[in-house]
Coordinates of C-alpha atoms and ligand atoms in Angstrom, one line a residue:
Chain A
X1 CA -135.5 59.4 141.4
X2 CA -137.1 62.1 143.4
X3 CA -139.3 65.0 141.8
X4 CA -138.4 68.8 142.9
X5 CA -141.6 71.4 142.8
X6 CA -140.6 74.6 142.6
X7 CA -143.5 77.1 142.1
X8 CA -142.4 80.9 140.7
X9 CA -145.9 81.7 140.2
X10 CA -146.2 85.7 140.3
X11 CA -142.1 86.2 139.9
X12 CA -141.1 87.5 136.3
X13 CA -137.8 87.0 134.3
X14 CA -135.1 86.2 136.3
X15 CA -137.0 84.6 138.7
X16 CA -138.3 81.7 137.4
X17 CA -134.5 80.4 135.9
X18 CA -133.2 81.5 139.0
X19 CA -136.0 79.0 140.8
X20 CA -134.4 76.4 138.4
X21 CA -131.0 76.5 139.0
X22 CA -131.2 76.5 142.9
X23 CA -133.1 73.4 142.6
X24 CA -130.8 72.1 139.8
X25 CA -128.2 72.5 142.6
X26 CA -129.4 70.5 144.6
X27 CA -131.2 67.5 142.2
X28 CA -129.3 64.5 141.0
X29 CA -129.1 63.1 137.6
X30 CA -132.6 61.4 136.7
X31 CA -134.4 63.5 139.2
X32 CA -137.6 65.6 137.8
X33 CA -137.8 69.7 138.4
X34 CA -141.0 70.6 138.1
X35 CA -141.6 74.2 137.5
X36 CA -144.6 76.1 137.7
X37 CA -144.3 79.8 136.6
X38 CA -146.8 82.2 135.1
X39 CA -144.2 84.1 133.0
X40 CA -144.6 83.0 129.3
X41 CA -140.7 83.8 129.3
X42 CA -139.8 81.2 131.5
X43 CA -140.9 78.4 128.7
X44 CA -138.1 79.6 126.2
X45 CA -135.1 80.6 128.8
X46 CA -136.2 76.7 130.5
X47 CA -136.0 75.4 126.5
X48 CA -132.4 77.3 126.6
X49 CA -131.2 76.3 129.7
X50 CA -131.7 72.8 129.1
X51 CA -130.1 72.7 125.6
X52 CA -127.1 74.7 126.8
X53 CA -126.7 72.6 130.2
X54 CA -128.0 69.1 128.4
X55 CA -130.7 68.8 130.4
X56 CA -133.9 67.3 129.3
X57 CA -136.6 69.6 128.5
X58 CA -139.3 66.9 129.2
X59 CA -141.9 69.2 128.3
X60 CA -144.1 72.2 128.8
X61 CA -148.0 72.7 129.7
X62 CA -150.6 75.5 129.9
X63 CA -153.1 75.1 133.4
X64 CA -154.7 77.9 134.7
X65 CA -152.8 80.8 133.4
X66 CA -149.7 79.3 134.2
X67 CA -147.0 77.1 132.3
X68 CA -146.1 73.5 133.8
X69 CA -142.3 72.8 132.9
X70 CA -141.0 69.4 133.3
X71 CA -137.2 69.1 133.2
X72 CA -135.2 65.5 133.9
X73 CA -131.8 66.3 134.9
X74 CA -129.2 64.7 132.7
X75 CA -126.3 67.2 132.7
X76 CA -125.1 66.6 136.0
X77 CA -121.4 65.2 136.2
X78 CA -121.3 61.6 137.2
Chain B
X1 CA -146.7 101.1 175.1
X2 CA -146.1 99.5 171.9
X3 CA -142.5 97.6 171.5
X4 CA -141.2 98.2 167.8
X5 CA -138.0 95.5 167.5
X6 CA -136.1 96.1 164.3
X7 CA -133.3 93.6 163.9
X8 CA -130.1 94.8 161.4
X9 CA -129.0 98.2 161.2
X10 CA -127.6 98.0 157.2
X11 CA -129.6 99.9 154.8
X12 CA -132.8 98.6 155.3
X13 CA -133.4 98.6 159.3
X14 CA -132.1 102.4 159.0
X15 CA -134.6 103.6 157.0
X16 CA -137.5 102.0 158.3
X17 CA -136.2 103.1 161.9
X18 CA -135.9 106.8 160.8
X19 CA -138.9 106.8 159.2
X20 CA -140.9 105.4 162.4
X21 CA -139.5 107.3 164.6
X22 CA -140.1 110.7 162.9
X23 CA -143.7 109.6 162.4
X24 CA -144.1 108.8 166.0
X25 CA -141.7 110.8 167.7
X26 CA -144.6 112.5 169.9
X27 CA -145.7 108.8 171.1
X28 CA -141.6 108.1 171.7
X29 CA -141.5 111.5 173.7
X30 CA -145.2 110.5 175.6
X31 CA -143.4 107.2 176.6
X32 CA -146.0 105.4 174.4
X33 CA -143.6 103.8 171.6
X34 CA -140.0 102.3 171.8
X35 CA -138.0 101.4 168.8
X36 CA -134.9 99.1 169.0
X37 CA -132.5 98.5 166.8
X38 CA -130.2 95.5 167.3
X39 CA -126.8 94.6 165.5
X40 CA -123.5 94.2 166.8
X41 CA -121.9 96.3 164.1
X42 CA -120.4 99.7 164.9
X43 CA -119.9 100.4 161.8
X44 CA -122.1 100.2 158.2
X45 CA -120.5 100.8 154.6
X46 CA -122.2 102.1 151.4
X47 CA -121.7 98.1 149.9
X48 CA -121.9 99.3 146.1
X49 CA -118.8 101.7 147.2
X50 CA -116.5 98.3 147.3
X51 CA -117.0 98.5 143.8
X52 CA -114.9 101.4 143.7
X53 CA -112.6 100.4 146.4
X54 CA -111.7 96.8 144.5
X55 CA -111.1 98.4 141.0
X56 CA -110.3 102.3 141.3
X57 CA -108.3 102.1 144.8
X58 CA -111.0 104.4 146.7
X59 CA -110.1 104.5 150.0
X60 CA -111.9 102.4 152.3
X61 CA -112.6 104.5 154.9
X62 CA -114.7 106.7 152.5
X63 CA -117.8 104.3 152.4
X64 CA -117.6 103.6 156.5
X65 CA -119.4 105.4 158.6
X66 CA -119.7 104.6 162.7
X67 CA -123.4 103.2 163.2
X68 CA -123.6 106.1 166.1
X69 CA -124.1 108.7 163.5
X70 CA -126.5 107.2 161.6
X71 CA -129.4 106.3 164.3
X72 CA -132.0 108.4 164.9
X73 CA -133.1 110.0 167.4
X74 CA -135.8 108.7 169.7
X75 CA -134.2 104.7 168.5
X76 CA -132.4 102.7 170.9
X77 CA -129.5 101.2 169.6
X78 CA -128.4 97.6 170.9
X79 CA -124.9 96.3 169.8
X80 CA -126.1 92.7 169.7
X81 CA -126.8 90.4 167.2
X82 CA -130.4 88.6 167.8
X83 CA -130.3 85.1 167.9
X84 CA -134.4 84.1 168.6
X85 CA -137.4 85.7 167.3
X86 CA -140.3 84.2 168.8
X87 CA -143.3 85.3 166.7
X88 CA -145.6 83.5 168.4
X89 CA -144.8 84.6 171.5
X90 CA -143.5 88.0 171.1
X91 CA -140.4 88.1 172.2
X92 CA -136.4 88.2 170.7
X93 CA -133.1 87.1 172.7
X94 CA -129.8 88.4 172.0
X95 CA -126.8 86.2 171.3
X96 CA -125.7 84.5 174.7
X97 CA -128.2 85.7 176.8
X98 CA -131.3 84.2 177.9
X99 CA -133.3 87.4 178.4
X100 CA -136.5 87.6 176.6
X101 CA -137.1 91.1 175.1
X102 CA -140.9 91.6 174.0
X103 CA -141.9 93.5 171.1
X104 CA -145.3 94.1 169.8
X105 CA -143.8 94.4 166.3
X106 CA -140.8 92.7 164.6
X107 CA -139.3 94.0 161.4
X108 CA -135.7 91.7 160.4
X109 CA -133.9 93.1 158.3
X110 CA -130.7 90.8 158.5
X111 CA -129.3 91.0 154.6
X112 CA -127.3 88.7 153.4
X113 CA -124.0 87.4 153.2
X114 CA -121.4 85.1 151.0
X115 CA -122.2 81.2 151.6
X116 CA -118.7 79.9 150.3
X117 CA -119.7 76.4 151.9
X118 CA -121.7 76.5 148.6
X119 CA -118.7 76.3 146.0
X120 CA -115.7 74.1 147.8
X121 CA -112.5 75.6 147.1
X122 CA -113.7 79.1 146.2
X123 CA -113.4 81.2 149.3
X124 CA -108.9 80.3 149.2
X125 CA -108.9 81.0 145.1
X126 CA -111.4 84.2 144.7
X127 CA -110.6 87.4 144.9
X128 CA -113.5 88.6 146.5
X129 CA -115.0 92.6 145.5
X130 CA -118.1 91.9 147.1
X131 CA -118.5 91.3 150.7
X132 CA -116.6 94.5 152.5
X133 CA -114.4 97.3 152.2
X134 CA -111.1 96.0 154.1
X135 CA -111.1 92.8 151.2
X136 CA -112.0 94.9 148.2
X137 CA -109.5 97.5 148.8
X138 CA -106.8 94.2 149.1
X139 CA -107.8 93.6 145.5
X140 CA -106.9 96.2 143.7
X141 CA -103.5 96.1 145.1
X142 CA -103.7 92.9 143.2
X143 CA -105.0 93.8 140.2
X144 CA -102.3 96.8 140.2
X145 CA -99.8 94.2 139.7
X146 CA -101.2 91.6 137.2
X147 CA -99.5 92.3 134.1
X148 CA -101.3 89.7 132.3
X149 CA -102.7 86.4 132.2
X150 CA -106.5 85.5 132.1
X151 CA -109.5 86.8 134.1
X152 CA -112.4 84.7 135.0
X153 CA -115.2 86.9 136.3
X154 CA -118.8 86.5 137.1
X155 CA -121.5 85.0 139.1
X156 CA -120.5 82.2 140.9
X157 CA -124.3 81.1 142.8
X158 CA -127.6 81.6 143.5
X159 CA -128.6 83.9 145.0
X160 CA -126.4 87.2 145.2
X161 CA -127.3 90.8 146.3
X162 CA -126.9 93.4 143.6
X163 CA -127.9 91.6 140.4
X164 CA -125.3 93.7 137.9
X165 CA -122.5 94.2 140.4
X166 CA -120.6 90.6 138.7
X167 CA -121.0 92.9 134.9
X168 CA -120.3 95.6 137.0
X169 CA -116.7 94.3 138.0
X170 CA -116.0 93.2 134.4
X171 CA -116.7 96.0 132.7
X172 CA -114.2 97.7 135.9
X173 CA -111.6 95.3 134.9
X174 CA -111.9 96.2 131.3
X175 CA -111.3 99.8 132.3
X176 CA -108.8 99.5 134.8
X177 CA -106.7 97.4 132.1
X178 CA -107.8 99.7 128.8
X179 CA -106.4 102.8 131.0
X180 CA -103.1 100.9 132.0
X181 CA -102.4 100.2 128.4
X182 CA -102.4 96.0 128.7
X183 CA -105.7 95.3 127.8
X184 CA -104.7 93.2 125.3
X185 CA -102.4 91.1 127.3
X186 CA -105.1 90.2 129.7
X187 CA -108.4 88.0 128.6
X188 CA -111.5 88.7 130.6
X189 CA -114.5 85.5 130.7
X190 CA -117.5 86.7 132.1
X191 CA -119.0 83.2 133.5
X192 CA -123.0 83.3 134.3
X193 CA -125.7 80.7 135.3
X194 CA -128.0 82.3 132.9
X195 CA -128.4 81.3 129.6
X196 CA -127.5 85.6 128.8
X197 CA -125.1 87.3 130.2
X198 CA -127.5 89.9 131.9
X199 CA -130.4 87.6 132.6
X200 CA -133.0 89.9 131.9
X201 CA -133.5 89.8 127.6
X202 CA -133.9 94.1 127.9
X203 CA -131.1 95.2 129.2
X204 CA -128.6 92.0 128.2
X205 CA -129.8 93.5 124.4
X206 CA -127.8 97.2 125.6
X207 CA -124.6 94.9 127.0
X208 CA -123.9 92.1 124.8
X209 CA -122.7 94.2 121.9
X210 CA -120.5 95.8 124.7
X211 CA -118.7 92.8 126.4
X212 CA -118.4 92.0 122.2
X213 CA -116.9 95.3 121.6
X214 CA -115.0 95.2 124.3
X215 CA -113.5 91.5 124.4
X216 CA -114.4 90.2 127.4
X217 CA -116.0 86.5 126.5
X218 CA -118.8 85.2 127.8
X219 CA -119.9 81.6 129.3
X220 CA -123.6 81.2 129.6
X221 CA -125.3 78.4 131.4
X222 CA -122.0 78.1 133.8
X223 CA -122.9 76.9 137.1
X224 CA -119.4 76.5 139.0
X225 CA -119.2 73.4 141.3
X226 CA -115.9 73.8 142.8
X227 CA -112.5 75.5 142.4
X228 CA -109.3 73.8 142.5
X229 CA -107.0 76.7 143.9
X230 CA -103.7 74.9 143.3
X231 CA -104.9 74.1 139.4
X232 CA -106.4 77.3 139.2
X233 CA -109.6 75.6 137.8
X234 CA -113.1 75.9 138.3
X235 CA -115.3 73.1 137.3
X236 CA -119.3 73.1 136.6
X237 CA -122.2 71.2 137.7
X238 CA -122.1 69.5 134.2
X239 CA -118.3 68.6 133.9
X240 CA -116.7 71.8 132.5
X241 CA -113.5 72.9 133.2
X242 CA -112.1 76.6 132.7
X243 CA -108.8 77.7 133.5
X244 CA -108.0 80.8 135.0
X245 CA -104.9 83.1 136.7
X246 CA -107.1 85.4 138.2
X247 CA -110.6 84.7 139.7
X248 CA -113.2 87.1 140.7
X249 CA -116.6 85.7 141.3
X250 CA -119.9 86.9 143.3
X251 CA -120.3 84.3 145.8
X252 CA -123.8 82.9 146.4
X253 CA -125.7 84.2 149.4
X254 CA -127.0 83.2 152.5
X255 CA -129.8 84.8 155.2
X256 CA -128.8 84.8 158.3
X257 CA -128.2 81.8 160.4
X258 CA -130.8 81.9 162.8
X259 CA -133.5 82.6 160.3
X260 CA -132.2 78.8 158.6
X261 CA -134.9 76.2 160.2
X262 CA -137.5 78.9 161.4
X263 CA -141.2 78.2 161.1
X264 CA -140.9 81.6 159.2
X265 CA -138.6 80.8 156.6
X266 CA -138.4 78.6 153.2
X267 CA -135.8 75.4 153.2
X268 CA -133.0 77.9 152.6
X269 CA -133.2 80.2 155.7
X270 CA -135.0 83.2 153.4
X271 CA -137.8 84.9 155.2
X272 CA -141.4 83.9 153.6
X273 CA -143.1 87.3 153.1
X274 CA -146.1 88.7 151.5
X275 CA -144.5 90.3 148.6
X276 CA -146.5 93.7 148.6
X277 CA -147.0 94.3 152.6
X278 CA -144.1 92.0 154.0
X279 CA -145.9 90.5 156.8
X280 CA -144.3 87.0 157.5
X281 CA -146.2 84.9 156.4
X282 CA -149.3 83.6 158.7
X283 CA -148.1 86.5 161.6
X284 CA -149.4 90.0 161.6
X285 CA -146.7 91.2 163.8
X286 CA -144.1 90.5 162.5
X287 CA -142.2 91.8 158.6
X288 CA -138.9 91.2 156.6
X289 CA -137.3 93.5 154.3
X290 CA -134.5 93.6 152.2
X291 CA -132.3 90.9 150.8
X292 CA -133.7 88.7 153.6
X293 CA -136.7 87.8 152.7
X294 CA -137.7 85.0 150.1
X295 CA -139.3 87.7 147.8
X296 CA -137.7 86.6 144.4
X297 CA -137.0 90.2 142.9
X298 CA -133.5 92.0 143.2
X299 CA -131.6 91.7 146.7
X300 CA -130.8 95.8 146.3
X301 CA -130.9 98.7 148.5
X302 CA -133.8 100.3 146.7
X303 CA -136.2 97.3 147.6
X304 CA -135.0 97.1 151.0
X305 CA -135.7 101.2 151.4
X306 CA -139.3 100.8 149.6
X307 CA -140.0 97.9 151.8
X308 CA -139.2 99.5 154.8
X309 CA -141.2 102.5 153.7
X310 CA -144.3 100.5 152.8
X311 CA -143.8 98.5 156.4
X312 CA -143.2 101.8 158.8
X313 CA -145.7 103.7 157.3
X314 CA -148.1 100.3 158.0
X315 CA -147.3 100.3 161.8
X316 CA -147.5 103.7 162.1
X317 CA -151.1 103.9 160.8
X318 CA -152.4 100.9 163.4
X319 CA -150.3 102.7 166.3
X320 CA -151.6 106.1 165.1
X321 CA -155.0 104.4 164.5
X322 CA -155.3 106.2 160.5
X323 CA -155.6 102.6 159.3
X324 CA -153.7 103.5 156.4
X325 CA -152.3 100.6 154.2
X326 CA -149.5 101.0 151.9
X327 CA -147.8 98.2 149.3
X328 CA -144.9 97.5 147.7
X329 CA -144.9 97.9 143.8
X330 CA -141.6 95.4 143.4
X331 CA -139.5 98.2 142.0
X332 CA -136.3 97.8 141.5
X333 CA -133.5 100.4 140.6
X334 CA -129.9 98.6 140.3
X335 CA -127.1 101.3 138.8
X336 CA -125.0 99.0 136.2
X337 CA -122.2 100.9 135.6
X338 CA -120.5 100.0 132.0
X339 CA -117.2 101.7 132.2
X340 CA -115.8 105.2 131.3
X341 CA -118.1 107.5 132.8
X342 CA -121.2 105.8 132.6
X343 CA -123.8 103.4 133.6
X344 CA -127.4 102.2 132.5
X345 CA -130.5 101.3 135.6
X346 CA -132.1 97.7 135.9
X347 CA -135.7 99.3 136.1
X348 CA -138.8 97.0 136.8
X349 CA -141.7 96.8 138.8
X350 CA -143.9 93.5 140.0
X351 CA -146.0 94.9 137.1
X352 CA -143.4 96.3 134.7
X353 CA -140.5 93.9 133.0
X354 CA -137.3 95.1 133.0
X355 CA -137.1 98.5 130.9
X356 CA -134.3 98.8 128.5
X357 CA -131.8 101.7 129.2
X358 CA -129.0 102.9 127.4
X359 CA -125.7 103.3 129.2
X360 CA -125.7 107.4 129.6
X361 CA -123.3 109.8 131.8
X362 CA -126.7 111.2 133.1
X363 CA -127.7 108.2 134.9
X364 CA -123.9 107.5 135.9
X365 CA -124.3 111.3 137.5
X366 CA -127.7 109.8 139.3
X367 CA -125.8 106.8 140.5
X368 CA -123.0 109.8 142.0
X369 CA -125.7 111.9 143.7
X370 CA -127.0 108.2 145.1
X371 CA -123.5 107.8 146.7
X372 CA -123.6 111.7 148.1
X373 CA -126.6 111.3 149.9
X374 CA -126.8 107.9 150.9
X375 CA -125.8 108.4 154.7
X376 CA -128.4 111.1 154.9
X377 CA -131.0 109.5 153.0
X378 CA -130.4 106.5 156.1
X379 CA -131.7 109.4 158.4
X380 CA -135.0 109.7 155.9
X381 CA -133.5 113.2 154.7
X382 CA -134.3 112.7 151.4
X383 CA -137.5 111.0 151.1
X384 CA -138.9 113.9 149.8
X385 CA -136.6 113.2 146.7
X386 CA -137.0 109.2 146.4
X387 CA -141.2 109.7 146.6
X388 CA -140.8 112.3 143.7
X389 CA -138.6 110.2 142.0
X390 CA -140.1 106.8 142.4
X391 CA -143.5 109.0 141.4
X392 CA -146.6 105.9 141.7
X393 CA -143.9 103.1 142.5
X394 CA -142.8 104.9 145.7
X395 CA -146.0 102.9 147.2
X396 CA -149.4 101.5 146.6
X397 CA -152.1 103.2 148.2
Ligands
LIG1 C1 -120.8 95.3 145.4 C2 -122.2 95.7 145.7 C3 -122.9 96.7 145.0 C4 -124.2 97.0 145.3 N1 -124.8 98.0 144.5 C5 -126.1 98.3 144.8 C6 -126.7 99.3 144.0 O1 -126.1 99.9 143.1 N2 -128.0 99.6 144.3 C7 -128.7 99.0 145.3 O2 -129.9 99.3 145.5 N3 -128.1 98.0 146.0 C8 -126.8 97.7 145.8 N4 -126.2 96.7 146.6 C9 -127.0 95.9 147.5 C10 -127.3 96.6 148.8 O3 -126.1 97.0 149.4 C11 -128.0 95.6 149.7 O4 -129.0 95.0 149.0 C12 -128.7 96.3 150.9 O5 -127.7 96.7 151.7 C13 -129.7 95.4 151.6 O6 -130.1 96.0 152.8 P1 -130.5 95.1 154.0 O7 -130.9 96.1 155.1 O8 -131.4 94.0 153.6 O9 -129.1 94.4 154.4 P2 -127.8 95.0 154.9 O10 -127.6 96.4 154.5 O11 -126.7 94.1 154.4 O12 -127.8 95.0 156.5 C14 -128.0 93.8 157.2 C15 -127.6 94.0 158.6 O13 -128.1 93.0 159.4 C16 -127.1 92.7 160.4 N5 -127.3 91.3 160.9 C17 -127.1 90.1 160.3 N6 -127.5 89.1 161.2 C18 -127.9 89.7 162.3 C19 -128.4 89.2 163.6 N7 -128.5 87.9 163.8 N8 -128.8 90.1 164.5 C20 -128.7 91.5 164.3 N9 -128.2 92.0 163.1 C21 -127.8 91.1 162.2 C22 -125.8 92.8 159.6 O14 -124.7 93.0 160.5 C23 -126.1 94.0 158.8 O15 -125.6 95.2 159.4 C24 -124.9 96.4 146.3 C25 -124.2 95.4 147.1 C26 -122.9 95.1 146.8 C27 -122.2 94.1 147.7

């Protein structure tokens, strides 16, 4: 299992779901994304994402002005 | 004497070479400023024409124009591509040769092409609108003789240039089809990555009723994998199949190649920038502009001319010794047109979301007058226009 940072700190909407889905590109099922974005959009379109992909939203966090978004990817074919 | 190296002569490395070398065209003429422009094309094409050329059969040769008529006076144009920058050490070589051409200043301003390594299968099924004149204009012979059968449309990676050319070309289709009469015999699927079909919430509120009037069906959260040409099926990262007759996705992009494993670039070959005075990152001498650099806003003509603005008028004050510092605002300005006459702007600013337009014929007339003096406005004929128009996000003082 590996664990992707990707930090869109300072990009707005598409940015931070475009940061995502490169990075879902190139993750494997069970790997972590971990995005870091200071657009409060990018919590909800993540949320979306994930349901519509089925992905796990692992879970989102405030720090310092910015939102911590954990995804496990699940989706991927086998 | 100061060595200005600007590397790509599309939209971007124009601009910023017009506009330096009408600043200093007295130091050019004292023999105390050079400005080279290197790219082996002879010849540059208005990309959002191939729009036109794909789905209304405008002829190709209308959006070409030879690269010889569009330099500058007081630039040197080299018909090269540049396969080193040396940041470091000041110098760039040419493809194939081993001389080391100095420059005090670097601007690259390579673009961005189609990275169909990306998607296996897709570069033999697509029919691809998107990458040059000679290739659109084979399409719409194509789409002249489908009759019916189903369209899949869309974005097909990460990144593209032009963020609403892929509604752009379905909204086309829909025309073209609407005006032959068979509409109804032919099913257009727009297929996106984003979880909307425009990503950005303002302006996918002005479309989605559309594409629902309209009929054309859309796929969120699609992120093709690969394309079977023979099946005529494209599959997703999660195990989706879709069928189609006819496919016309945006490929995902790449920088160029020499840029991919650079000290100056990110993982993906994009050029790491400051995102509001475009120095590469940890060299003063050096900038990227345009859909090059790693600067995750719109890859669009309108950012690669503000950049280039922001970055000429930045060497010219430490060359001219004004010390005056401009910055780029992040605005965007992409024309979506939506069919019939008229089109709606993707307007935003690093500070600004998205604004919502409505589709109008007014701002498809702007996008007309953007076509008419686009070859001039590469000459910095028109900046008079774009700084009145662009008002406080022409720059930031
Ligand atoms: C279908 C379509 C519709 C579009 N519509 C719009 C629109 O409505 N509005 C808008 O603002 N933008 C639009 N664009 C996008 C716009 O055309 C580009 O974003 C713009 O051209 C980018 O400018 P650039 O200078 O970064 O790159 P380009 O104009 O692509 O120029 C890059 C140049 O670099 C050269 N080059 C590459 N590698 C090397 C090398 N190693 N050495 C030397 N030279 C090299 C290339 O030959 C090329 O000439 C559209 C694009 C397409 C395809």
């Amino acid at each position: 299992m590996t664990t992707l940072n990707v930090d869109s700190r300072g990009t707005a909407c598409p940015g931070p779901i475009t940061d995502l889905i490169r990075a879902y590109k190139k993750a494997q099922n069970g790997d972590l994304i971990v995005l870091v974005a200071n657009d409060p959009g990018a919590v909800p379109d993540s949320k979306a994402w994930c349901e519509r992909t089925r992905n796990e939203f692992v879970g989102s966090k405030e720090i310092e002005n910015s939102f911590e978004i954990t995804i496990r990817v699940t989706g991927k074919k086998a | 004497m100061k060595n200005i190296a600007i590397i790509g002569s599309g939209a971007g490395g124009l601009i910023t070479s017009s506009k330096l070398s009408k600043d200093l065209s007295k130091e050019i003429k004292n023999g105390e400023v050079t400005i080279t422009l290197f790219d082996k094309k002879r010849e540059q094409e208005f990309q959002p024409g191939y729009l036109e050329v794909a789905f209304r059969g405008t002829d190709p040769s209308k959006i070409r124009r030879p690269v010889k008529k569009l330099v500058s006076p007081g630039v040197k144009m080299v018909y090269d591509n540049v396969e080193k920058v040396d940041l470091a050490n000041r110098y760039v070589k040419t493809e194939g040769s081993s001389e080391k051409i100095n420059f005090d200043y670097v601007i690259i301003s390579t673009g961005s092409s189609p990275d169909y390594d990306q998607i296996d299968g897709l570069k033999q099924a697509n029919m691809d609108f998107h990458t040059d004149a000679y290739n659109a204009s084979l399409i719409y012979n194509r789409i002249s003789s489908i009759k019916s059968g189903k369209i899949v449309v869309g974005i097909g990676g990460l990144p593209y240039k032009c963020p609403p050319s892929p509604n752009e070309s379905a909204f086309m289709l829909h025309e073209h089809f609407r005006k032959k009469g068979i509409r109804d015999d032919v099913e257009i699927i727009y297929v996106t990555p984003f979880t909307r079909i425009y990503s950005a919430e303002s302006i996918n509120e002005v479309i989605e009723p559309m594409y629902e009037r309209r009929d054309i069906e859309s796929i969120t959260a699609f992120n093709t994998d690969t394309v079977d040409a023979e099946k005529k099926e494209i599959t997703s990262l999660e195990g989706e199949t879709l069928k189609y007759d006819y496919l016309f996705l945006t490929p995902p992009h790449k920088p160029a190649g020499f840029l991919k494993g650079s000290d100056m670039s990110d993982e993906d070959g994009w050029v790491k920038v400051d995102k509001k005075d475009l120095h590469i990152t940890t060299y003063d001498n050096g900038f990227a502009i345009g859909d090059t650099t790693n600067i995750p806003i719109s890859k669009a003509g309108v950012e690669a001319h503000l950049e280039g603005i922001v970055v000429a008028n930045n060497i010219v004050g430490e060359i001219t010794g004004t010390g005056q510092k401009y910055k780029f605002t992040g605005r965007t300005q992409c024309s979506m047109e939506t069919g019939f006459h008229k089109a709606t702007f993707v307007v935003g600013t690093y500070d600004r979301p998205v604004e919502k337009i409505e589709p109008s014929t007014m701002n498809y007339m702007e996008k007309k007058v953007m076509e008419k003096i686009y070859w001039g406005s590469l000459h910095g004929h028109y900046e008079w226009l774009f700084k009145y128009h662009f008002k406080k996000d022409y720059f930031e003082e």
